[in-house]
């Protein structure tokens, strides 16, 4: 007998029929003798619909009131799932984020969990109840409801698993596991049986949408055993843990990519201004995330800096940079970032050279490069994104044996 935390996303609870199916998945774990805590998201597109309602009233809704509104979506799904389980003869209770003891910082719209008081959850579990918790939400010290931002239900589930010292956390999604790349774009993509926290964290940060980076970070910090599984199909998924067995010949374990990237170049700032801290402090103060950064200095001492941003942040970025008198600003949109990830890179020199050669052979120009111990990212034109991913997927032998454990 152990304790399992299960998380089901909005698609999984998008209709009464699907809620019934989720109830069956929960029941199967209870029948094995496990204590079960379930975290669910709002049904289907409910969150988007609630945002649309708010925008019909105001173009800039209060962040506090928006959190109050959006938190109701999960309240609907937890109550319905509890009812479904009760109708099937199982004792179940639903809890909002604040009822479950999830304490957050006072940041509306993107709060971080700072503590979880598990007393109430343990009381229900000891009484033989299935506990169903609303994902994506918590409460501040003053009692205000907050939401956790994109991927918040994943974070809720992993944080609860850590706080409860659960044996496992199962993340149920609309895919059967973590793939070598997005199978919607690359048909040769293969499901991985297991992947390390570090590799999964890199993939999540680089655009792989199967798990949110904050959830993976929580899992790594607290050594929570994760499994990404399909909510609709009965098959094993991908285990995310600290140490994994080496897949056959796999230096690269996955390829992530994202479009809507813009490269911005700034030149001509006054010499008395230190370029990097001046530019990036101004951008950070506006909440603009900067990714790849390249600085160049000419023989004359003039400096230029290039960096990548999300295209949706371009207008605000230009407004920030235009406040610097004398700055010359250039930008290039319609770009994408393609990244290879694998812990095998640490002990295998020449991976970057191979990546660049593969792209060169396909006639794909590299605009920017960023590296770490286990990843290499390149910025290419958006029209070449899928071709780049397919070529790299084949070159690093991910087409064939990615799901085979040695």
Coordinates of C-alpha atoms in Angstrom, one line a residue:
X1 CA 0.0 0.0 0.0
X2 CA 1.3 3.4 -0.9
X3 CA 0.2 6.9 -1.7
X4 CA -0.2 8.2 -5.3
X5 CA -1.0 11.7 -6.6
X6 CA -2.8 11.7 -9.9
X7 CA -3.1 14.9 -12.1
X8 CA -5.7 15.2 -14.9
X9 CA -5.7 18.2 -17.2
X10 CA -8.6 20.1 -18.8
X11 CA -8.9 17.8 -21.8
X12 CA -9.2 14.8 -19.5
X13 CA -12.1 16.3 -17.6
X14 CA -13.6 18.1 -20.6
X15 CA -17.0 16.4 -20.5
X16 CA -19.2 14.3 -18.1
X17 CA -18.2 11.2 -20.1
X18 CA -14.5 12.0 -19.6
X19 CA -15.0 12.7 -15.9
X20 CA -16.5 9.3 -15.6
X21 CA -13.5 7.8 -17.3
X22 CA -11.2 9.7 -14.9
X23 CA -13.2 8.3 -12.0
X24 CA -12.5 4.8 -13.3
X25 CA -8.7 5.6 -13.5
X26 CA -8.8 6.8 -9.9
X27 CA -10.8 3.8 -8.7
X28 CA -8.3 1.4 -10.3
X29 CA -5.5 2.8 -8.0
X30 CA -7.8 2.6 -4.9
X31 CA -8.6 -1.0 -5.7
X32 CA -4.8 -1.7 -5.6
X33 CA -4.8 -0.6 -2.0
X34 CA -3.3 2.9 -2.6
X35 CA -4.3 6.1 -0.9
X36 CA -5.1 8.5 -3.7
X37 CA -4.9 12.3 -4.0
X38 CA -6.3 13.7 -7.3
X39 CA -5.5 17.1 -8.8
X40 CA -7.6 18.3 -11.7
X41 CA -7.7 21.3 -14.0
X42 CA -10.8 23.2 -15.1
X43 CA -13.0 21.5 -17.7
X44 CA -11.8 21.9 -21.3
X45 CA -11.6 25.5 -22.4
X46 CA -13.3 26.9 -19.2
X47 CA -10.4 29.1 -18.2
X48 CA -10.3 30.7 -21.6
X49 CA -14.0 31.3 -21.5
X50 CA -13.8 32.9 -18.1
X51 CA -11.0 35.2 -19.4
X52 CA -13.2 36.2 -22.3
X53 CA -16.1 37.0 -20.0
X54 CA -13.8 39.4 -18.0
X55 CA -12.6 41.1 -21.2
X56 CA -16.2 41.8 -22.2
X57 CA -16.3 44.1 -19.1
X58 CA -12.8 45.6 -19.2
X59 CA -9.6 45.4 -21.2
X60 CA -7.5 45.4 -18.0
X61 CA -9.3 43.4 -15.3
X62 CA -7.9 43.6 -11.8
X63 CA -5.4 40.7 -11.3
X64 CA -6.9 39.9 -7.9
X65 CA -10.5 39.7 -9.3
X66 CA -9.3 37.7 -12.3
X67 CA -7.7 35.1 -10.0
X68 CA -11.0 35.0 -8.1
X69 CA -12.9 34.4 -11.3
X70 CA -10.5 31.8 -12.8
X71 CA -10.3 29.7 -9.7
X72 CA -13.9 28.8 -10.1
X73 CA -13.2 26.7 -13.1
X74 CA -11.3 24.0 -11.0
X75 CA -14.0 24.2 -8.4
X76 CA -16.5 22.9 -10.9
X77 CA -14.4 19.9 -12.0
X78 CA -13.4 18.8 -8.5
X79 CA -17.0 18.8 -7.3
X80 CA -18.2 16.8 -10.4
X81 CA -15.4 14.3 -10.0
X82 CA -16.2 13.8 -6.3
X83 CA -19.8 13.2 -7.3
X84 CA -18.9 10.7 -9.9
X85 CA -16.8 8.7 -7.4
X86 CA -19.5 8.9 -4.8
X87 CA -22.1 7.6 -7.3
X88 CA -19.8 4.6 -7.9
X89 CA -19.7 3.8 -4.2
X90 CA -16.4 5.5 -3.2
X91 CA -15.9 8.0 -0.4
X92 CA -14.5 11.2 -2.0
X93 CA -14.1 14.8 -1.0
X94 CA -13.2 17.9 -3.0
X95 CA -11.0 20.7 -1.8
X96 CA -10.2 24.0 -3.3
X97 CA -6.6 25.2 -3.1
X98 CA -7.0 27.1 0.1
X99 CA -8.9 24.2 1.7
X100 CA -6.1 21.9 0.8
X101 CA -3.6 24.2 2.6
X102 CA -1.7 25.5 -0.4
X103 CA 0.0 28.7 0.6
X104 CA 1.4 31.0 -2.1
X105 CA 3.3 34.3 -2.4
X106 CA 1.2 37.4 -3.0
X107 CA 1.5 37.5 -6.8
X108 CA -1.7 37.4 -8.7
X109 CA -1.7 35.5 -11.9
X110 CA 1.6 33.7 -11.5
X111 CA 2.1 32.9 -7.8
X112 CA 4.6 30.4 -6.5
X113 CA 3.8 27.9 -3.8
X114 CA 5.7 28.6 -0.6
X115 CA 4.1 26.0 1.8
X116 CA 1.5 23.3 2.0
X117 CA -0.3 22.4 5.3
X118 CA -1.3 18.8 4.6
X119 CA -3.1 18.3 7.9
X120 CA -6.6 18.3 6.4
X121 CA -5.6 16.1 3.5
X122 CA -4.1 13.5 5.8
X123 CA -7.2 13.5 7.9
X124 CA -9.4 12.6 4.9
X125 CA -6.9 10.0 3.7
X126 CA -6.8 8.3 7.1
X127 CA -10.6 8.2 7.1
X128 CA -10.4 6.2 3.8
X129 CA -11.4 9.1 1.5
X130 CA -10.2 9.9 -2.0
X131 CA -9.1 13.6 -1.9
X132 CA -9.7 15.7 -5.0
X133 CA -7.8 19.0 -5.0
X134 CA -8.2 22.0 -7.3
X135 CA -5.1 22.6 -9.3
X136 CA -3.7 25.9 -10.4
X137 CA -4.6 27.8 -7.2
X138 CA -3.7 28.7 -3.7
X139 CA -4.1 31.3 -1.1
X140 CA -1.9 34.1 0.3
X141 CA -1.2 34.7 4.0
X142 CA -3.9 37.4 4.0
X143 CA -6.5 34.9 2.6
X144 CA -6.6 36.2 -1.0
X145 CA -7.0 33.5 -3.7
X146 CA -4.1 33.3 -6.2
X147 CA -3.5 31.3 -9.4
X148 CA -0.2 29.7 -10.3
X149 CA 0.0 30.6 -14.0
X150 CA 0.5 28.4 -17.0
X151 CA 1.0 24.7 -16.1
X152 CA -0.2 25.5 -12.6
X153 CA -2.0 22.2 -12.1
X154 CA 1.2 20.2 -12.9
X155 CA 2.9 22.3 -10.2
X156 CA 0.1 21.7 -7.7
X157 CA 0.3 17.9 -8.2
X158 CA 4.1 17.7 -7.8
X159 CA 4.1 20.1 -4.8
X160 CA 1.4 18.0 -3.1
X161 CA 3.4 14.8 -3.9
X162 CA 6.4 16.3 -2.3
X163 CA 4.6 17.6 0.8
X164 CA 2.7 14.4 1.3
X165 CA 5.9 12.3 0.6
X166 CA 3.9 10.3 -1.9
X167 CA 5.4 7.3 -3.5
X168 CA 4.6 8.5 -7.0
X169 CA 3.0 11.4 -9.0
X170 CA 1.2 10.4 -12.3
X171 CA 0.6 13.2 -14.7
X172 CA -2.2 12.2 -17.1
X173 CA -2.2 14.0 -20.5
X174 CA -3.5 13.6 -24.0
X175 CA -0.2 11.9 -25.1
X176 CA 1.2 8.6 -24.0
X177 CA 4.4 9.9 -22.6
X178 CA 7.5 12.1 -23.3
X179 CA 8.6 11.7 -26.9
X180 CA 11.9 12.4 -28.6
X181 CA 10.2 15.3 -30.2
X182 CA 6.7 16.5 -30.9
X183 CA 5.0 13.6 -32.8
X184 CA 2.5 16.0 -34.3
X185 CA 5.3 17.5 -36.4
X186 CA 7.7 14.5 -36.7
X187 CA 6.1 11.2 -37.4
X188 CA 9.3 9.3 -36.5
X189 CA 9.2 10.6 -32.9
X190 CA 9.4 7.8 -30.4
X191 CA 8.3 7.6 -26.8
X192 CA 11.0 7.4 -24.1
X193 CA 10.6 4.9 -21.3
X194 CA 12.5 7.2 -18.9
X195 CA 14.2 10.6 -18.8
X196 CA 16.2 12.4 -16.2
X197 CA 15.0 15.5 -14.3
X198 CA 17.7 17.6 -15.9
X199 CA 16.9 16.5 -19.4
X200 CA 13.1 17.0 -18.8
X201 CA 13.7 20.4 -17.3
X202 CA 15.7 21.5 -20.3
X203 CA 13.1 20.2 -22.8
X204 CA 10.3 21.8 -20.8
X205 CA 12.1 25.2 -20.8
X206 CA 12.9 24.9 -24.5
X207 CA 9.3 24.5 -25.6
X208 CA 8.2 20.9 -25.0
X209 CA 4.7 21.3 -23.6
X210 CA 4.2 18.0 -22.0
X211 CA 5.3 19.2 -18.5
X212 CA 5.7 22.7 -17.1
X213 CA 9.2 23.6 -16.0
X214 CA 8.2 24.6 -12.5
X215 CA 6.7 21.2 -12.0
X216 CA 9.8 19.4 -13.1
X217 CA 11.9 21.7 -10.9
X218 CA 9.8 20.8 -7.9
X219 CA 10.1 17.1 -8.7
X220 CA 13.9 17.4 -9.0
X221 CA 14.3 19.4 -5.8
X222 CA 12.2 17.0 -3.8
X223 CA 13.0 13.8 -5.7
X224 CA 9.4 13.1 -6.6
X225 CA 9.1 10.1 -9.0
X226 CA 7.0 11.3 -12.0
X227 CA 5.3 9.3 -14.7
X228 CA 3.7 11.0 -17.7
X229 CA 0.8 8.9 -18.9
X230 CA -2.1 8.9 -21.3
X231 CA -5.5 9.7 -19.7
X232 CA -7.3 7.7 -22.4
X233 CA -5.1 4.7 -23.1
X234 CA -4.1 1.9 -20.8
X235 CA -0.3 1.8 -21.2
X236 CA 2.8 2.7 -19.4
X237 CA 4.2 6.2 -19.9
X238 CA 7.5 7.9 -19.4
X239 CA 9.2 7.9 -16.0
X240 CA 11.0 11.1 -14.9
X241 CA 13.6 10.5 -12.2
X242 CA 17.2 11.3 -11.2
X243 CA 19.2 8.5 -12.7
X244 CA 18.1 6.7 -15.9
X245 CA 19.6 3.8 -17.8
X246 CA 21.4 4.9 -21.0
X247 CA 19.4 4.3 -24.2
X248 CA 21.3 2.6 -26.9
X249 CA 23.8 5.0 -28.6
X250 CA 21.6 8.0 -27.5
X251 CA 23.8 11.1 -26.9
X252 CA 20.8 13.2 -27.7
X253 CA 17.6 12.2 -25.9
X254 CA 15.2 14.8 -27.3
X255 CA 14.6 17.7 -29.6
X256 CA 12.5 20.7 -28.5
X257 CA 11.4 23.6 -30.7
X258 CA 9.3 26.8 -30.5
X259 CA 8.3 29.3 -33.1
X260 CA 7.5 33.0 -32.8
X261 CA 11.0 34.1 -31.9
X262 CA 12.5 37.5 -32.7
X263 CA 16.1 38.5 -32.7
X264 CA 16.8 42.1 -31.5
X265 CA 20.2 43.9 -32.0
X266 CA 21.1 47.1 -30.2
X267 CA 24.0 49.3 -31.2
X268 CA 25.2 52.8 -30.5
X269 CA 24.5 53.2 -26.8
X270 CA 26.5 56.0 -25.2
X271 CA 29.9 54.7 -24.0
X272 CA 29.3 55.9 -20.5
X273 CA 26.4 53.4 -20.1
X274 CA 27.4 49.8 -19.3
X275 CA 25.5 48.1 -22.1
X276 CA 24.5 44.8 -20.7
X277 CA 23.2 45.8 -17.2
X278 CA 21.5 48.9 -18.6
X279 CA 19.6 47.1 -21.4
X280 CA 18.6 44.0 -19.5
X281 CA 17.7 45.7 -16.3
X282 CA 15.3 47.9 -18.3
X283 CA 13.8 44.9 -20.0
X284 CA 13.5 42.9 -16.8
X285 CA 11.7 45.8 -15.1
X286 CA 9.0 45.4 -17.8
X287 CA 8.8 41.7 -17.2
X288 CA 10.3 40.8 -20.7
X289 CA 12.0 37.5 -20.8
X290 CA 15.3 37.5 -22.8
X291 CA 16.7 34.2 -24.0
X292 CA 19.9 33.9 -26.1
X293 CA 22.4 36.8 -25.7
X294 CA 25.4 37.6 -27.9
X295 CA 27.7 40.6 -27.4
X296 CA 30.1 41.9 -30.0
X297 CA 32.8 44.5 -29.5
X298 CA 34.7 46.1 -32.5
X299 CA 38.3 47.3 -32.5
X300 CA 37.1 50.8 -32.0
X301 CA 35.5 49.8 -28.7
X302 CA 31.9 50.1 -30.0
X303 CA 29.6 47.4 -28.6
X304 CA 26.6 45.7 -30.0
X305 CA 24.4 43.2 -28.3
X306 CA 21.9 40.8 -29.8
X307 CA 19.3 38.8 -28.0
X308 CA 16.2 36.7 -28.6
X309 CA 12.7 37.3 -27.3
X310 CA 9.2 36.0 -27.8
X311 CA 7.7 37.8 -30.8
X312 CA 4.7 38.8 -28.7
X313 CA 7.0 40.9 -26.5
X314 CA 8.5 42.8 -29.5
X315 CA 6.4 46.0 -29.3
X316 CA 7.1 46.5 -25.6
X317 CA 10.8 45.7 -26.1
X318 CA 11.1 48.4 -28.8
X319 CA 9.4 50.9 -26.5
X320 CA 12.0 50.1 -23.8
X321 CA 15.0 50.3 -26.1
X322 CA 13.8 53.5 -27.8
X323 CA 14.0 55.3 -24.5
X324 CA 17.9 55.1 -24.9
X325 CA 18.9 58.1 -27.0
X326 CA 21.3 57.3 -29.8
X327 CA 20.6 53.6 -29.7
X328 CA 20.3 51.9 -33.1
X329 CA 17.8 49.1 -33.0
X330 CA 17.3 46.3 -35.6
X331 CA 15.1 43.2 -35.3
X332 CA 14.3 40.1 -37.3
X333 CA 11.1 38.1 -36.7
X334 CA 9.7 34.9 -38.2
X335 CA 12.4 32.9 -36.4
X336 CA 12.3 29.7 -34.4
X337 CA 14.5 28.0 -31.8
X338 CA 15.5 24.4 -32.3
X339 CA 17.3 22.7 -29.4
X340 CA 18.9 19.2 -28.8
X341 CA 19.0 17.9 -25.3
X342 CA 20.9 15.0 -23.7
X343 CA 23.1 14.2 -20.7
X344 CA 25.3 12.2 -23.0
X345 CA 26.7 15.5 -24.5
X346 CA 28.9 16.0 -21.4
X347 CA 31.2 13.1 -22.3
X348 CA 30.9 13.3 -26.1
X349 CA 32.7 16.1 -27.8
X350 CA 31.8 17.1 -31.3
X351 CA 28.0 17.2 -30.8
X352 CA 27.8 20.9 -31.6
X353 CA 29.9 20.4 -34.7
X354 CA 27.6 17.6 -35.9
X355 CA 24.5 19.6 -35.3
X356 CA 25.9 22.6 -37.2
X357 CA 27.0 20.3 -40.1
X358 CA 23.5 18.7 -40.3
X359 CA 21.9 22.1 -40.6
X360 CA 24.5 23.3 -43.1
X361 CA 23.9 20.2 -45.3
X362 CA 20.2 21.1 -45.4
X363 CA 21.0 24.7 -46.3
X364 CA 19.6 26.0 -43.0
X365 CA 21.2 29.2 -41.8
X366 CA 21.9 29.5 -38.1
X367 CA 21.2 32.9 -36.7
X368 CA 22.1 32.5 -33.0
X369 CA 23.6 29.7 -30.8
X370 CA 23.4 29.0 -27.1
X371 CA 24.8 26.0 -25.2
X372 CA 24.9 24.4 -21.8
X373 CA 26.3 21.1 -20.5
X374 CA 23.3 19.1 -21.8
X375 CA 21.7 21.3 -24.5
X376 CA 22.5 23.2 -27.7
X377 CA 20.0 25.7 -29.0
X378 CA 20.0 27.3 -32.5
X379 CA 17.8 30.1 -33.9
X380 CA 16.8 29.5 -37.5
X381 CA 14.1 30.8 -39.8
X382 CA 10.6 29.8 -38.9
X383 CA 10.0 28.2 -42.3
X384 CA 13.0 25.9 -41.7
X385 CA 12.0 24.8 -38.2
X386 CA 10.4 21.4 -39.0
X387 CA 13.0 20.5 -41.6
X388 CA 15.7 21.2 -39.0
X389 CA 14.0 19.1 -36.4
X390 CA 13.5 16.2 -38.8
X391 CA 17.1 16.3 -40.0
X392 CA 18.5 16.4 -36.4
X393 CA 16.1 13.7 -35.2
X394 CA 17.5 11.3 -37.9
X395 CA 21.1 12.4 -37.5
X396 CA 21.2 11.7 -33.8
X397 CA 19.5 8.2 -34.3
X398 CA 16.3 9.1 -32.6
X399 CA 14.1 7.7 -35.4
X400 CA 14.8 4.0 -34.6
X401 CA 15.7 2.9 -31.1
X402 CA 14.7 5.8 -28.8
X403 CA 12.3 3.7 -26.8
X404 CA 14.6 0.7 -26.4
X405 CA 16.3 0.4 -23.1
X406 CA 19.8 -1.1 -23.1

